[in-house]
Coordinates of C-alpha atoms in Angstrom, one line a residue:
X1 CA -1.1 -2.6 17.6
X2 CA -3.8 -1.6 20.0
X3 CA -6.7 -3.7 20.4
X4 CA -10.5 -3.0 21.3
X5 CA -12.2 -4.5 24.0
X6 CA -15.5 -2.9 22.4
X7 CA -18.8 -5.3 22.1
X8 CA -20.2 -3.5 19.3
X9 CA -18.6 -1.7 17.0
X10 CA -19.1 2.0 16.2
X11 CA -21.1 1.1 12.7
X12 CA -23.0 -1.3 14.6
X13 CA -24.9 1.0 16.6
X14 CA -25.3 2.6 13.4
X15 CA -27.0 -0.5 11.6
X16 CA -29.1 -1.2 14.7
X17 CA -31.3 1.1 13.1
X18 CA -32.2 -0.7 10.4
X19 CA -31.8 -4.2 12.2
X20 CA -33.9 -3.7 14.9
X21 CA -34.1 -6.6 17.5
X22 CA -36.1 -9.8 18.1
X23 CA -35.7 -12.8 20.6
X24 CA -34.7 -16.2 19.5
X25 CA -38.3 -18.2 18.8
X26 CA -39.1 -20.6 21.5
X27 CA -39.7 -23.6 18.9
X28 CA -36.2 -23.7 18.2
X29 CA -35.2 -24.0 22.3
X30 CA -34.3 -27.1 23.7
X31 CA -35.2 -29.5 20.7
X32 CA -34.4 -33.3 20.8
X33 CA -32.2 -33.9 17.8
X34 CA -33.2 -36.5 15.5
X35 CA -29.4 -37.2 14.6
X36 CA -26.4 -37.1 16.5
X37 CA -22.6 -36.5 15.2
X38 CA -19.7 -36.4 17.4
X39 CA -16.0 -35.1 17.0
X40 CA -13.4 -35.9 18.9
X41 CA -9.8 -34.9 19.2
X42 CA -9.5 -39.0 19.5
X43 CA -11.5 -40.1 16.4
X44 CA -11.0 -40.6 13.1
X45 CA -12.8 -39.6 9.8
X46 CA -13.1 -43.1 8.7
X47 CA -15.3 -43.7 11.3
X48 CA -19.0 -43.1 10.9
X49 CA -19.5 -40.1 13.8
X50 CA -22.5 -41.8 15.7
X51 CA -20.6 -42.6 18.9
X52 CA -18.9 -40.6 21.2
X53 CA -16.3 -42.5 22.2
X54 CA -13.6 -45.5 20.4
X55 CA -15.5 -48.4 20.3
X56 CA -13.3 -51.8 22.1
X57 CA -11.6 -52.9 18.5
X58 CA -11.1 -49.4 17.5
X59 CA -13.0 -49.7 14.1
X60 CA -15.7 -46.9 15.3
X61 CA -16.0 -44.0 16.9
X62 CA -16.4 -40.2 16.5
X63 CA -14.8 -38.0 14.1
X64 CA -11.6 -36.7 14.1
X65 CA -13.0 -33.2 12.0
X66 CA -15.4 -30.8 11.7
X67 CA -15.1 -30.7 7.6
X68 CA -15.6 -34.1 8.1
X69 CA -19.0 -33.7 10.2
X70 CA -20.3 -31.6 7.9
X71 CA -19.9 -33.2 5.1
X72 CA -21.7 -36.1 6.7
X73 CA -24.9 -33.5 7.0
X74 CA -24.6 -33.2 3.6
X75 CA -24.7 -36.8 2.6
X76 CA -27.7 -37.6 4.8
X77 CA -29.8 -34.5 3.2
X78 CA -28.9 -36.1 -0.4
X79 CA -30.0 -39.3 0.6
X80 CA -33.0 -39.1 3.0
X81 CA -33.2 -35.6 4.0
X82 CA -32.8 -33.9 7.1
X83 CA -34.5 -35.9 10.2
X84 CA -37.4 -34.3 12.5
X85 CA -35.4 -32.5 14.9
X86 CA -32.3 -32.1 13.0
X87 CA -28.4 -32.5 13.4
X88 CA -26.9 -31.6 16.2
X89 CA -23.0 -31.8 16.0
X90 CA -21.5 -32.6 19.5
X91 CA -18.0 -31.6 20.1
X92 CA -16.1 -33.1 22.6
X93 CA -13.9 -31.1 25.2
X94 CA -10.1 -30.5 23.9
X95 CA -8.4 -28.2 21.5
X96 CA -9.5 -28.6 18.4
X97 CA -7.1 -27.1 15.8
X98 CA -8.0 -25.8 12.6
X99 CA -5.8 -23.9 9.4
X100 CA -9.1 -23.5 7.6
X101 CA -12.3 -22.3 8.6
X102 CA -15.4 -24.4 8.3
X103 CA -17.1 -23.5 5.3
X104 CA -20.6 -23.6 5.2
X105 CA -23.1 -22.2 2.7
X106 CA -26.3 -22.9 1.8
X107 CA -25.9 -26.6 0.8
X108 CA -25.3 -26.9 5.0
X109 CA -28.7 -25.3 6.1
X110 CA -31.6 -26.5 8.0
X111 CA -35.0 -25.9 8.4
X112 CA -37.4 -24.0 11.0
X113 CA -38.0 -28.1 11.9
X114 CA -34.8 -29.7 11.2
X115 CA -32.0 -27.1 12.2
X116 CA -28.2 -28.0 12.5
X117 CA -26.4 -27.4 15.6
X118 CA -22.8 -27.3 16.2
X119 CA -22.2 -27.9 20.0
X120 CA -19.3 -28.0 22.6
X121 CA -20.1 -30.7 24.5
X122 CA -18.8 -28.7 27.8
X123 CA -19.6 -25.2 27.9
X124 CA -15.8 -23.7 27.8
X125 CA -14.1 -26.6 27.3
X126 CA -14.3 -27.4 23.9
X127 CA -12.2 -24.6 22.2
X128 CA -11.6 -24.5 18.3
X129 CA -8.5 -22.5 17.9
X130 CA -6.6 -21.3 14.7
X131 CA -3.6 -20.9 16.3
X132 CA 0.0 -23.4 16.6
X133 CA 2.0 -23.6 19.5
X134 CA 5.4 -22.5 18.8
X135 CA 8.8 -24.1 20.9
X136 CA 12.2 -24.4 19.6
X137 CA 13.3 -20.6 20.8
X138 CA 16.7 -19.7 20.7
X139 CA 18.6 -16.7 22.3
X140 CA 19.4 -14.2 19.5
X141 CA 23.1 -14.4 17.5
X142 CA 22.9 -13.0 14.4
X143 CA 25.5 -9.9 14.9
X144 CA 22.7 -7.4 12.6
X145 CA 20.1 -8.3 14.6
X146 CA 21.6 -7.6 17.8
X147 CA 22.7 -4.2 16.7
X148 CA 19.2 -3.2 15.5
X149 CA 18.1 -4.6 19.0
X150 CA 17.6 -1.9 22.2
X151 CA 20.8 -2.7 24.7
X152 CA 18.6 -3.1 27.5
X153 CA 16.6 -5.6 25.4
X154 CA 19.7 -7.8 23.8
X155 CA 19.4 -10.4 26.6
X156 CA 15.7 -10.9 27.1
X157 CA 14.8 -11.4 23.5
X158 CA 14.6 -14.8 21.8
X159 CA 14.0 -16.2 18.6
X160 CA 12.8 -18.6 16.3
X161 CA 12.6 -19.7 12.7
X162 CA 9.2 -19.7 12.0
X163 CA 10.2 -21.0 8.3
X164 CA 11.7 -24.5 9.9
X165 CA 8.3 -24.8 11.3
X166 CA 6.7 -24.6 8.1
X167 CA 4.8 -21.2 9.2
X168 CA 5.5 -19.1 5.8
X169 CA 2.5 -16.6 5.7
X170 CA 2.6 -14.0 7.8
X171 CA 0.1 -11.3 6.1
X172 CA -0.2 -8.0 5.9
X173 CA -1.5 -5.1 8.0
X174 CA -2.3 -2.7 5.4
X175 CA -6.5 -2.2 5.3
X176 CA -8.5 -3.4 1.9
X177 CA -10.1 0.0 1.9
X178 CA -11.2 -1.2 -1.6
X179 CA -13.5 -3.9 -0.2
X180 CA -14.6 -1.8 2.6
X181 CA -18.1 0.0 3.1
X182 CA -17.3 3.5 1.1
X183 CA -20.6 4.5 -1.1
X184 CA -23.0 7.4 -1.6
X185 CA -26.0 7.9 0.7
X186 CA -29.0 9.5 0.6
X187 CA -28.8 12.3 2.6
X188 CA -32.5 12.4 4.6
X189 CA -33.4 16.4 4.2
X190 CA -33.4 14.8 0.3
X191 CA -30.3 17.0 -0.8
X192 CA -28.2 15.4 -2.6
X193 CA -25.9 12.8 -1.1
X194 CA -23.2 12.3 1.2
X195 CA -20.3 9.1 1.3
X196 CA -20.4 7.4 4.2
X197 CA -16.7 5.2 4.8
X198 CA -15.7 3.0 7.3
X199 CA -13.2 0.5 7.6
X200 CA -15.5 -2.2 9.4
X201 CA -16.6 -5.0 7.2
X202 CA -19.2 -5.2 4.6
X203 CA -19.0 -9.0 3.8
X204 CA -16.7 -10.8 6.2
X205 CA -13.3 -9.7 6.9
X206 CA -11.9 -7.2 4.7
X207 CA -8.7 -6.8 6.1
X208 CA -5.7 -8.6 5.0
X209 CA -5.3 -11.8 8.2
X210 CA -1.9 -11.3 9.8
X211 CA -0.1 -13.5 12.0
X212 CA -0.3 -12.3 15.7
X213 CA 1.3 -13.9 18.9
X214 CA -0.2 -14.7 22.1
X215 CA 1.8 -15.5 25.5
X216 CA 0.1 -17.7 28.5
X217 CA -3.7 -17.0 26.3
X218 CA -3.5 -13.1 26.2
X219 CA -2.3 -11.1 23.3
X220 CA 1.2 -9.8 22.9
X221 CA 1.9 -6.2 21.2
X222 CA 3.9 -6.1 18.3
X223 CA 6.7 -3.8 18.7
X224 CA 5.9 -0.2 18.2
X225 CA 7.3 3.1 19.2
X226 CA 6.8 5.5 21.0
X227 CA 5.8 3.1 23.3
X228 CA 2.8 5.1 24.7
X229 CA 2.7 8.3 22.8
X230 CA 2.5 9.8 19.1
X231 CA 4.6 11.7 16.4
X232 CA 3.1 14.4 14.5
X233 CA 2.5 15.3 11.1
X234 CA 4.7 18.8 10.6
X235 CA 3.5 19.2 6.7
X236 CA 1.9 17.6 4.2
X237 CA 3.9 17.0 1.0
X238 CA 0.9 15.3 -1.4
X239 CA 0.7 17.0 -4.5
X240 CA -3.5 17.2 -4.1
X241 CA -5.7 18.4 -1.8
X242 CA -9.4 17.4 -0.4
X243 CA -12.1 19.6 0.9
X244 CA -14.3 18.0 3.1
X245 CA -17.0 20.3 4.6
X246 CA -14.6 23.3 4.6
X247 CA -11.1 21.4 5.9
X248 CA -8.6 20.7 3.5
X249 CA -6.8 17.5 3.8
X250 CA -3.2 15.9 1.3
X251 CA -4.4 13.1 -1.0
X252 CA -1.4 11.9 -1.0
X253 CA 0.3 10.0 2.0
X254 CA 3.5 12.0 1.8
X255 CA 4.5 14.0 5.1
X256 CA 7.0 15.5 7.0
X257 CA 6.8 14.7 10.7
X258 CA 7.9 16.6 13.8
X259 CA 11.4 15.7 16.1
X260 CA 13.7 13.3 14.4
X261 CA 12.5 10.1 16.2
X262 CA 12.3 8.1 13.3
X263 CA 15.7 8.3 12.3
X264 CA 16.0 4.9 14.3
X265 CA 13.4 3.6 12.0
X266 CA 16.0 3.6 8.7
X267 CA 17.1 0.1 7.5
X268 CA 13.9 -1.6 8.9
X269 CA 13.2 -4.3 6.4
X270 CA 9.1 -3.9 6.9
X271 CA 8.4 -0.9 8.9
X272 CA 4.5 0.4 9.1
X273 CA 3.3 3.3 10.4
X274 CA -0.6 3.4 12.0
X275 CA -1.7 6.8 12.0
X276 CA -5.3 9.1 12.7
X277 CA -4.2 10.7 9.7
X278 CA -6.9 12.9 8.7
X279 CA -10.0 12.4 11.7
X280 CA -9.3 11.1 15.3
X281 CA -11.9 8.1 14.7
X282 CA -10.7 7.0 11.7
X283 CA -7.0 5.0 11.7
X284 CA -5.3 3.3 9.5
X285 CA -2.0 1.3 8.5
X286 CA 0.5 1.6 6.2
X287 CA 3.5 0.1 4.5
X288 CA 6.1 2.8 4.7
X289 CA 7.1 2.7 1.3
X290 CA 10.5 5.4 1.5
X291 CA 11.9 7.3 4.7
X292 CA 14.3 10.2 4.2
X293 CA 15.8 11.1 7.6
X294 CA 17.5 13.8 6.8
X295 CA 14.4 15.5 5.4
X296 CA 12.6 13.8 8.2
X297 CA 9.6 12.4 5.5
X298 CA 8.0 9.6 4.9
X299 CA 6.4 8.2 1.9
X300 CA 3.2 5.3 2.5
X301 CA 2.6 3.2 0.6
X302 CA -0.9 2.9 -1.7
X303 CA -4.1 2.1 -1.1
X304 CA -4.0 5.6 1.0
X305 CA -6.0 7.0 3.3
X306 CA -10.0 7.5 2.5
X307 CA -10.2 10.7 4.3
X308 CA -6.6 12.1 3.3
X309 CA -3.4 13.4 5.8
X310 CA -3.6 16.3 7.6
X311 CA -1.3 18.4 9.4
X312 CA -1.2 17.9 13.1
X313 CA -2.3 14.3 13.4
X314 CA -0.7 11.6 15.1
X315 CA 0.8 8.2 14.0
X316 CA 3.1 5.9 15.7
X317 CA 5.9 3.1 13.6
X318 CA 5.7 0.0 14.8
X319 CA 6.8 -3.5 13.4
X320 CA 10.0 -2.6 13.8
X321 CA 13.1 -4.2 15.5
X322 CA 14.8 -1.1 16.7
X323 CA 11.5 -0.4 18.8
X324 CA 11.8 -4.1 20.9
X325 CA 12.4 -2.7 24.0
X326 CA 10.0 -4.0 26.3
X327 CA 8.7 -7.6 27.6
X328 CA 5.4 -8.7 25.5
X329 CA 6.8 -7.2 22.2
X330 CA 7.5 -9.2 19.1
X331 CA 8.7 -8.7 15.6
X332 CA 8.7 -10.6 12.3
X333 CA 11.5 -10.2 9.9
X334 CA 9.2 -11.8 7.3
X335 CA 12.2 -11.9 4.8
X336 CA 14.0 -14.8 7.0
X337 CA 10.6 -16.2 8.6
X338 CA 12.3 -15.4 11.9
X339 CA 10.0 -14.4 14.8
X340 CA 11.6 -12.0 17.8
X341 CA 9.9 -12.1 21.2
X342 CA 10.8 -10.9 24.3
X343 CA 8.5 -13.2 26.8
X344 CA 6.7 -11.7 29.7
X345 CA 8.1 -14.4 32.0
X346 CA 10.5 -17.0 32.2
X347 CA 10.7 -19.0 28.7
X348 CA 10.3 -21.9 30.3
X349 CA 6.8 -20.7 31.9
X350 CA 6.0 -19.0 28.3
X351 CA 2.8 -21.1 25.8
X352 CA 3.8 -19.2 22.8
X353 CA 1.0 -19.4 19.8
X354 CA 0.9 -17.7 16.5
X355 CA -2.9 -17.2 15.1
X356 CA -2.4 -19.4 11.5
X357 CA -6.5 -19.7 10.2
X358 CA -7.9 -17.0 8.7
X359 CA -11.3 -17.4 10.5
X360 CA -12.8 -20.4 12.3
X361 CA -16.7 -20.8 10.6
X362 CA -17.8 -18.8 7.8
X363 CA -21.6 -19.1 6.9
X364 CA -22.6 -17.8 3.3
X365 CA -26.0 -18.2 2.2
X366 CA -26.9 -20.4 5.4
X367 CA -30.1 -20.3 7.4
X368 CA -31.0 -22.5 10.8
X369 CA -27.5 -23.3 11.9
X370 CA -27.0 -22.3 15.7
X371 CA -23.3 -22.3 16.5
X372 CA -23.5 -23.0 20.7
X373 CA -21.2 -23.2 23.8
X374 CA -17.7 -23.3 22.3
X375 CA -14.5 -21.6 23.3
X376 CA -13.4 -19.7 19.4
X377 CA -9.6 -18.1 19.5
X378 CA -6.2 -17.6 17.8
X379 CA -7.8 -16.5 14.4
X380 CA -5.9 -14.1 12.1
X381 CA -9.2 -12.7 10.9
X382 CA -13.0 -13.0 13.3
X383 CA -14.1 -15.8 14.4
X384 CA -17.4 -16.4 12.6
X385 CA -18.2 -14.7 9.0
X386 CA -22.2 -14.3 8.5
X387 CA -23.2 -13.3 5.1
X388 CA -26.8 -13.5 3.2
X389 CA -27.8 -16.1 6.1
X390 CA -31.2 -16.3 8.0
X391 CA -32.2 -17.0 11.0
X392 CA -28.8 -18.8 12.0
X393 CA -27.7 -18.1 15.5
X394 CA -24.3 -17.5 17.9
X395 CA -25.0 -18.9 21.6
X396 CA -22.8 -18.9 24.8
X397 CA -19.5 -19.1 23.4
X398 CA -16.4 -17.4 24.3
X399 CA -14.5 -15.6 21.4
X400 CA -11.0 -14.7 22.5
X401 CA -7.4 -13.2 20.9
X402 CA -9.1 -12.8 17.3
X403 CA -7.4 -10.7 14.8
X404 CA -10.6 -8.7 13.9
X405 CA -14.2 -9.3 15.3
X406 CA -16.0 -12.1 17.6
X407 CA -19.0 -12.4 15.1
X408 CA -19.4 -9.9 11.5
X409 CA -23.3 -10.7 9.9
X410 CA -24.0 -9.0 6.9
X411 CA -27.3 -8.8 4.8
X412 CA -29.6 -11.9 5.3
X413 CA -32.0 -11.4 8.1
X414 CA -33.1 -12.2 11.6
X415 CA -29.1 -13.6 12.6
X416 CA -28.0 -13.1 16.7
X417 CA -25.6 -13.7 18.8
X418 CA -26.8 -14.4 21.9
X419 CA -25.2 -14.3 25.4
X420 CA -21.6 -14.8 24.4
X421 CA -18.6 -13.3 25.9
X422 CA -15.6 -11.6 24.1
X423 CA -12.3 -10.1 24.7
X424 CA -8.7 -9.9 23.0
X425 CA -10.4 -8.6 20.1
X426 CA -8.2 -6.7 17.4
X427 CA -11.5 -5.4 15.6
X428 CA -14.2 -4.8 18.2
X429 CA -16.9 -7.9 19.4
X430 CA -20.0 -8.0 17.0
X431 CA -20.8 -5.7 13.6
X432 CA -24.1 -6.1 12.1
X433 CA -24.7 -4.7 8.6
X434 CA -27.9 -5.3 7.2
X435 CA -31.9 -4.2 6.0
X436 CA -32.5 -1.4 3.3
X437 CA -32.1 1.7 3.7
X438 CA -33.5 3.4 1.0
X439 CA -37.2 1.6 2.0
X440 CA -36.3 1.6 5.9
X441 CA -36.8 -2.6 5.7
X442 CA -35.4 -3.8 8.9
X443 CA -32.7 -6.5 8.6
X444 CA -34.3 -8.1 11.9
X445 CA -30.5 -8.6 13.4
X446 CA -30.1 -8.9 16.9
X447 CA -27.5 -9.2 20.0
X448 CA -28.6 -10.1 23.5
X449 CA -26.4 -10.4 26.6
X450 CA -23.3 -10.6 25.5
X451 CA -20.2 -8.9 27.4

């Protein structure tokens, strides 16, 4: 799949509008915290948090979790409340690695006074990652595989049984379009309405979290073909049409395509097809559900496209073990739990990682948390999920090899994410939804210096 390097996303140029933009208030800069936690990659959640290091008889020290931190927060606010000056939440340098997101919602908040901060201890060393190394690779032998397998890529590629390794969710790539934004607007000359769609989030990640693999830290393409061009739609096939401002457009996501390159496609076990089916700015996946070569059409599978299929647009195949033909590409044959790779570089120079969590922090219903000076990576989803919070804060981390965004926020008011840097994104770097529309109240969103 082709990823964005984009800092904002289309829609979020779009909600700017409403957002509008403020600085982070100077109170909240360089506050003393009345309580300090630490985690550690060496400590243990039996131990109470307060120091940052074992103590000599190993009976104390920091913890070993995040979850675990937290839930310490919690416990203090229940029995004396939240000290003058807070919690901060020091992180010690390391990998920390996480299946699960860190949950927080509003039982997690602080005040204008007392906020919570979650802190690397070493700005870009302390990384929280959702990912799992992956060793035990084997040079492919199964006689049907190899046969499905390029010639000139038989030799490079290797394998390994994702399964043995307990990895058994691998998700999906079709798009949620039922949870994305899709609803009637206003239009502003008062006549009538119009529906505006999108794909991009309206409460966290919409899209189904899929498993993705990363080589040496950057982000490996699963295989897809043509390598670096498109088929085309020949004809339409859907049994209803669309008129959208005067072009007519097939319901249904039943085509026939152009050339007979997809005959090579038959067989696959979990083939997709990723398509600008309808308008060049607005893709989307699909399952292909049947594939007749001879009749050189293909059937996707539901939910279909928002703005319908259109003769003369483009759309590639890709997950798909016939198309494994060049170094960086992988496939999953998610029947057998059986990962194919062919590495970039020697195997034995080759840190192989699969993204496993679904996001790293989600903040529902939150308000004065500041998230600060960690390295966030390897998630199937974004890294941080903002919904309904206030005033809680992204600043100086590094967001890396994510699945969908750096940072969604949606509703809530005056969130930012300052001064961060993002790339390896699958979805784009920040999306901010927020404020009314219908009264032009501005959700007070903002993003500052981040690249």
């Amino acid at each position: 799949m082709n990823r964005c390097l984009c800092i904002l996303s289309v829609l979020s140029a779009i909600a700017a509008t409403l957002t509008g933009c403020r600085s982070m208030p100077s109170s909240t800069q360089n506050r003393q915290p009345g309580q300090l936690l630490y985690v550690s990659t060496a400590g243990s959640d039996a131990w109470t948090g307060t120091r940052a290091k074992p103590n000599r008889a190993k009976t104390d020290g920091p913890f070993a979790t995040l979850i675990r931190a937290r839930d310490e927060i919690r416990r203090l606010k229940a029995a004396t409340g939240l000290p003058e000056g807070g919690v901060t939440v020091e992180i010690l340098g390391g990998r920390h690695e996480i299946t699960e997101p860190l949950v927080l919602t509003a039982a997690d908040s602080g005040t204008e006074t007392s906020p919570i901060v979650y802190r690397g201890q070493r700005a870009g060393k302390t990384q929280i990652s959702g990912g799992r190394f992956v060793t035990g690779w084997q040079p492919v032998t199964d006689p049907t595989a190899l046969e499905r397998l390029p010639v000139e890529a038989r030799e490079h590629v290797v394998q390994v049984d994702l399964k043995a390794l307990g990895i058994t969710e691998y998700g999906d790539y079709a798009v949620d379009v039922e949870n994305a934004i899709q609803k009637r607007v206003a239009r502003a000359d008062g006549q009538g309405e119009y529906t505006m769609g999108s794909i991009a989030p309206r409460k966290g990640d919409t899209h189904p979290a899929r498993l993705e693999v990363f080589c040496n830290g950057k982000p490996m393409q699963v295989a897809r073909g043509p390598n670096d061009s498109h088929l085309t739609i020949e004809e339409t096939l859907g049994e209803h049409q669309r008129v959208v401002r005067g072009s007519s457009s097939s319901v249904e996501g039943i085509f026939r395509y152009k050339g007979d390159y997809p005959k090579r496609w038959v067989g696959e076990k979990s083939a997709y097809v990723c398509g600008s089916w309808c308008r060049d700015w607005a893709e989307q996946r699909h399952r292909i559900e049947t594939h007749d070569p001879d009749k050189r059409t293909i059937a996707v599978a539901k939910p279909y496209h928002y703005y319908g299929y259109k003769k003369g647009h483009w759309f590639y195949g890709f997950n798909i073990l016939a198309e494994l033909d060049r170094p960086g590409e992988w496939y999953i044959d998610r029947d057998a739990g059986v990962l194919y790779f062919w590495p970039p570089c020697p195997i034995g120079e080759a840190r192989i990682e699969v993204s496993m969590a679904p996001s790293l922090v989600k903040m529902t219903d939150t308000s004065h948390i500041t998230i600060r000076g960690l390295v966030l990576e390897s998630a199937r989803g974004s890294a941080i999920n903002i919904d309904g919070a206030e005033q809680c804060r992204i600043i100086a981390c590094t967001m890396r090899n994510l699945g969908m965004h750096g940072v969604t926020v949606a509703d809530g008011k005056e969130n930012g994410v300052i001064g961060c840097d993002m790339y390896g994104m699958g979805g784009g770097g920040i999306y901010l939804v927020g404020g009314d529309r219908k009264t032009l109240t501005p959700a007070g969103h903002y993003a500052e210096n981040n690249h």
